[in-house]
Coordinates of C-alpha atoms and ligand atoms in Angstrom, one line a residue:
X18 CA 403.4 55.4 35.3
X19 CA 401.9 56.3 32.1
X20 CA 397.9 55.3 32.1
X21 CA 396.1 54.0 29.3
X22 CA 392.5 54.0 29.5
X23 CA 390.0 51.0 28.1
X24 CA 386.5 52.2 27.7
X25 CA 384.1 49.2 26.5
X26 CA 380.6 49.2 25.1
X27 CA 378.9 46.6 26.6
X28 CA 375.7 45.2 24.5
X29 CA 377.2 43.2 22.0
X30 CA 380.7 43.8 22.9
X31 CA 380.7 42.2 26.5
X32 CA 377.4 40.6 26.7
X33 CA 374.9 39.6 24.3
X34 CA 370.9 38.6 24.7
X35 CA 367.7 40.4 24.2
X36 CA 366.6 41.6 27.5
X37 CA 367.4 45.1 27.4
X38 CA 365.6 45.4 24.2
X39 CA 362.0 43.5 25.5
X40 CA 362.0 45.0 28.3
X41 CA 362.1 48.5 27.1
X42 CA 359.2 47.3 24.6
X43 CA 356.8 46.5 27.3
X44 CA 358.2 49.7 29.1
X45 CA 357.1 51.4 26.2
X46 CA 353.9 49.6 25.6
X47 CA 352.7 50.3 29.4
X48 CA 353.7 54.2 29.8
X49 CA 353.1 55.1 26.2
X50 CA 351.0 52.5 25.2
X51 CA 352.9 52.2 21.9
X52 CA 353.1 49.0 20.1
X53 CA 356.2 47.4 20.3
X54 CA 358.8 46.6 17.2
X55 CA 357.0 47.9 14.6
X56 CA 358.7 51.1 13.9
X57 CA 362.1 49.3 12.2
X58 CA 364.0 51.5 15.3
X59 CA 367.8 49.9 15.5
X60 CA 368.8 50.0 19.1
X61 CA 372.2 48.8 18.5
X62 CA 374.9 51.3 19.1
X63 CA 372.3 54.2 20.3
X64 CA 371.8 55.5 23.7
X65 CA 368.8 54.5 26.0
X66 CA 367.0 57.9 25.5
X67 CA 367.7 58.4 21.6
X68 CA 366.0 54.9 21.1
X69 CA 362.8 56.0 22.8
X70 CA 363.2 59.6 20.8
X71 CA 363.3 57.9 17.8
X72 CA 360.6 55.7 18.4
X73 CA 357.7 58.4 20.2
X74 CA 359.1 60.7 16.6
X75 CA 358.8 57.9 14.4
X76 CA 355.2 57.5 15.5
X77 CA 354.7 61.4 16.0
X78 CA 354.9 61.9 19.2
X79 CA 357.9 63.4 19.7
X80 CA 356.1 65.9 22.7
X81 CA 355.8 63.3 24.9
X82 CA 359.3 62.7 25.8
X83 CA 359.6 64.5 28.8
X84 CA 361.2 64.5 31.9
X85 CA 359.0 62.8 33.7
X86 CA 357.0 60.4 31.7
X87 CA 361.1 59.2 30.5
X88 CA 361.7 58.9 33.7
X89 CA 358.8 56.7 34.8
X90 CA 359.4 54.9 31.7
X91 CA 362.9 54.4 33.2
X92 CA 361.7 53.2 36.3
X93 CA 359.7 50.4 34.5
X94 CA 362.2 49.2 32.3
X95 CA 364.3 48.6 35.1
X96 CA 362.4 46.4 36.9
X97 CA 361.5 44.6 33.3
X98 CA 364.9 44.4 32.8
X99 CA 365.7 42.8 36.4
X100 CA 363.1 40.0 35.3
X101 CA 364.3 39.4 31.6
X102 CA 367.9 38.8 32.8
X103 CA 366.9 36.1 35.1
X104 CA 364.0 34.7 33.1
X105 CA 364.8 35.5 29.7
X106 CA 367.2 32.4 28.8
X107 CA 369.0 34.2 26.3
X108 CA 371.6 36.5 28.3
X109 CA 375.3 35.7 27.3
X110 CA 378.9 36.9 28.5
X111 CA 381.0 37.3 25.0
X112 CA 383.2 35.2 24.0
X113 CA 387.1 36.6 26.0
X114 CA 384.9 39.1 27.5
X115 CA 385.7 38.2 31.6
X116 CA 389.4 37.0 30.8
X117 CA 389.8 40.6 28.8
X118 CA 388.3 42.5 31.5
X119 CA 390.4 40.3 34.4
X120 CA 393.7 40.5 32.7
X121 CA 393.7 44.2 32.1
X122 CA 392.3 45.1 35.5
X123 CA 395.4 43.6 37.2
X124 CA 397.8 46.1 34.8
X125 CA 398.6 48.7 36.6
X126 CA 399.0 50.7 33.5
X127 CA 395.5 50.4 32.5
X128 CA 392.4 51.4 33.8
X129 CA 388.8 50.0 32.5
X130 CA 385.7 52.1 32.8
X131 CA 382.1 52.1 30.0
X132 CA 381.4 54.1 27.2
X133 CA 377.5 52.5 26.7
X134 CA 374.4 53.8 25.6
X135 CA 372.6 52.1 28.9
X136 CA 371.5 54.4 31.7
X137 CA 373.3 53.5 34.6
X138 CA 371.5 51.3 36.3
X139 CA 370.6 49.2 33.2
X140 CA 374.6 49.1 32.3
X141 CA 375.1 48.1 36.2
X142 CA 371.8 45.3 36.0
X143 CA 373.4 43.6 33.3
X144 CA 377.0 43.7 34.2
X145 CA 375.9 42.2 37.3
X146 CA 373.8 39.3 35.2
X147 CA 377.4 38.4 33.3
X148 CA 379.6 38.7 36.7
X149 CA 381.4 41.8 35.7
X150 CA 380.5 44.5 37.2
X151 CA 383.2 44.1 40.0
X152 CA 386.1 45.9 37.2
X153 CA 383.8 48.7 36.2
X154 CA 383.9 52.0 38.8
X155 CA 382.8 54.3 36.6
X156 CA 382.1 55.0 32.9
X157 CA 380.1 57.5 30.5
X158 CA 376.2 56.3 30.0
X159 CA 373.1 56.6 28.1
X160 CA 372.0 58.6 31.4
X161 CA 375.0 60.7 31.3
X162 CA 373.9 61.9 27.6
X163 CA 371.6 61.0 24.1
X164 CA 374.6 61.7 22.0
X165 CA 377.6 59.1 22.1
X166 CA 380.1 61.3 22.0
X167 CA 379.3 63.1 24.8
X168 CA 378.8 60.4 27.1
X169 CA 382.6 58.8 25.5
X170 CA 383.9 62.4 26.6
X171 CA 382.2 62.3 30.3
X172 CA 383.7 58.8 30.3
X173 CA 387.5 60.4 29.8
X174 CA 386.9 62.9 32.0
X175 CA 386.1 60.7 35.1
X176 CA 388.8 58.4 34.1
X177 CA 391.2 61.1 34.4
X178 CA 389.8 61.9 37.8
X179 CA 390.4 58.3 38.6
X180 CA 393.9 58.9 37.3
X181 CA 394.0 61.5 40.0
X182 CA 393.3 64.5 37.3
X183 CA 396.3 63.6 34.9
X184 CA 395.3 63.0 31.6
X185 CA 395.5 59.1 30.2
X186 CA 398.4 58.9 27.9
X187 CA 395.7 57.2 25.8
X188 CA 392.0 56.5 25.6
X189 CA 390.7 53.4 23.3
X190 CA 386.7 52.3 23.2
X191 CA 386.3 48.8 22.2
X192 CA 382.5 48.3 20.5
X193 CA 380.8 46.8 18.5
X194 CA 379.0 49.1 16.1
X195 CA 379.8 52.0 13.3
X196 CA 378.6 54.1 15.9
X197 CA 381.4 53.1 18.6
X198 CA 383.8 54.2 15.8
X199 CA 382.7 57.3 14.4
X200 CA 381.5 58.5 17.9
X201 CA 385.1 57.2 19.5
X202 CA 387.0 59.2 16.7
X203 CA 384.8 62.1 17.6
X204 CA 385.7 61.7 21.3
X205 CA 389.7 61.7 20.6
X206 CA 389.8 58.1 21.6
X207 CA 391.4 55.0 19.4
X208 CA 388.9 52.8 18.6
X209 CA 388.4 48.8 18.5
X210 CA 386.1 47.3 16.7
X211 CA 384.7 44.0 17.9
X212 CA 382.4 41.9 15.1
X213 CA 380.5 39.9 18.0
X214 CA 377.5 42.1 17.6
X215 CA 375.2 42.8 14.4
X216 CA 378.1 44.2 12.2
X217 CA 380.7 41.9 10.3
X218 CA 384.1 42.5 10.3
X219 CA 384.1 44.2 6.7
X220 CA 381.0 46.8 7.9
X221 CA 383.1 48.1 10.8
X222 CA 386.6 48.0 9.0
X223 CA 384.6 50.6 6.4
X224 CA 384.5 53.1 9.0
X225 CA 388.7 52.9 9.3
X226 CA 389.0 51.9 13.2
X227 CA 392.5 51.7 14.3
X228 CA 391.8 48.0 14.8
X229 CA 389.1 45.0 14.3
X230 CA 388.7 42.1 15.5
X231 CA 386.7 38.8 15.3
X232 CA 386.3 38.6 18.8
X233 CA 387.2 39.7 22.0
X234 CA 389.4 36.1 22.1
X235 CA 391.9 35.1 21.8
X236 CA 393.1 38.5 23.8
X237 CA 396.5 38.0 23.2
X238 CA 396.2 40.0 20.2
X239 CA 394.4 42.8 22.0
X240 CA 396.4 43.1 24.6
X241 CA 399.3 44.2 21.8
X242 CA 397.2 46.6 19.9
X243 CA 396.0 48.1 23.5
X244 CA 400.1 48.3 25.1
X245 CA 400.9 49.8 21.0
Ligands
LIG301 MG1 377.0 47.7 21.4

């Protein structure tokens, strides 16, 4: 059977809340000891590592991202991040999100894997936080690559492993930011744009996705454009 494969961003697109951003502030504040927020850095719709590039650059300290002070800043996030998402109060599943997710992981002519700008473990933290990490095997991470595309294209790739080495007759990534879109297009996937993050409808239909929506419900209309 012909296999179509769903590759979703997940801050803003699946879940929503601030955690991943503080805790990589006071990761930042601890192994760089650089103040937090006041560099006008947007994390939304970048990768883990090309938010803390910009950052050390926009202060001029681009030297000091290397292998292993980013890694030990990592380390600390994740275990910041661990605390925010039970302490923090503000974490939310989106809107459709689970009954999206649920309803395409029974097809048996889809399969669902990430295209996020998390590392791994971060993407897998707060999956786990919004109960839906059970659907996502594998993806394309913020630890797999800095630039979007490239993590979109390691995400195809190990989907059509999955899909024991045939290609996917098509690939879509559903997000939530111009980024998502441009970096999709880039990638040879369709894109879906979702306006449950920091971009309205109008901002992401600018950058001519093959479709946008509101939100990830009602699904029903998703669902079509996805089977299309
Ligand atoms: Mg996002």
């Amino acid at each position: 059977m012909a296999m179509r494969l769903v590759l979703f961003d997940i801050d803003g697109t699946l879940v929503r809340g601030g955690a991943g951003g503080r805790a990589l502030r006071s990761a930042l504040l601890k192994v760089y000891a650089l103040p937090a927020g006041s560099d006008g850095v947007r994390y939304d719709g970048k990768t883990d590592p090309r938010i803390v590039r910009e950052i050390l650059s926009y202060h001029g300290q681009e030297d000091r991202f290397t292998d292993e002070k980013v890694s030990s800043l990592f380390s600390l996030y994740l275990s910041y991040l661990r605390k925010e998402l039970t302490e923090g109060g503000d974490f939310q599943v989106l809107p459709g999100a689970h009954e999206l997710v649920r309803t395409l992981d029974r097809r048996e002519d889809f399969l669902l894997g990430l295209a996020t700008g998390n590392i791994e473990d971060g993407a897998r933290l707060k999956l786990e936080r919004g109960g839906l990490e059970s659907f996502f095997s594998f993806g394309g991470f913020g630890s797999d690559a800095e630039d979007r595309t490239d993590l979109i294209r390691i995400a195809i790739e190990r989907g059509r492993q999955k899909n024991g080495h045939s290609q996917p007759e098509k690939s879509f990534v559903v997000g939530d930011t111009p980024r998502d879109i441009v970096h999709g297009k880039e990638a040879g996937a369709d894109t879906l744009a979702v306006a449950s993050g920091n971009y309205s409808l109008d901002d992401l239909k600018s950058y001519k996705p093959d479709a946008a929506v509101e939100s990830l419900q009602p699904i029903e209309p998703i669902l079509e454009f996805l089977s299309s």
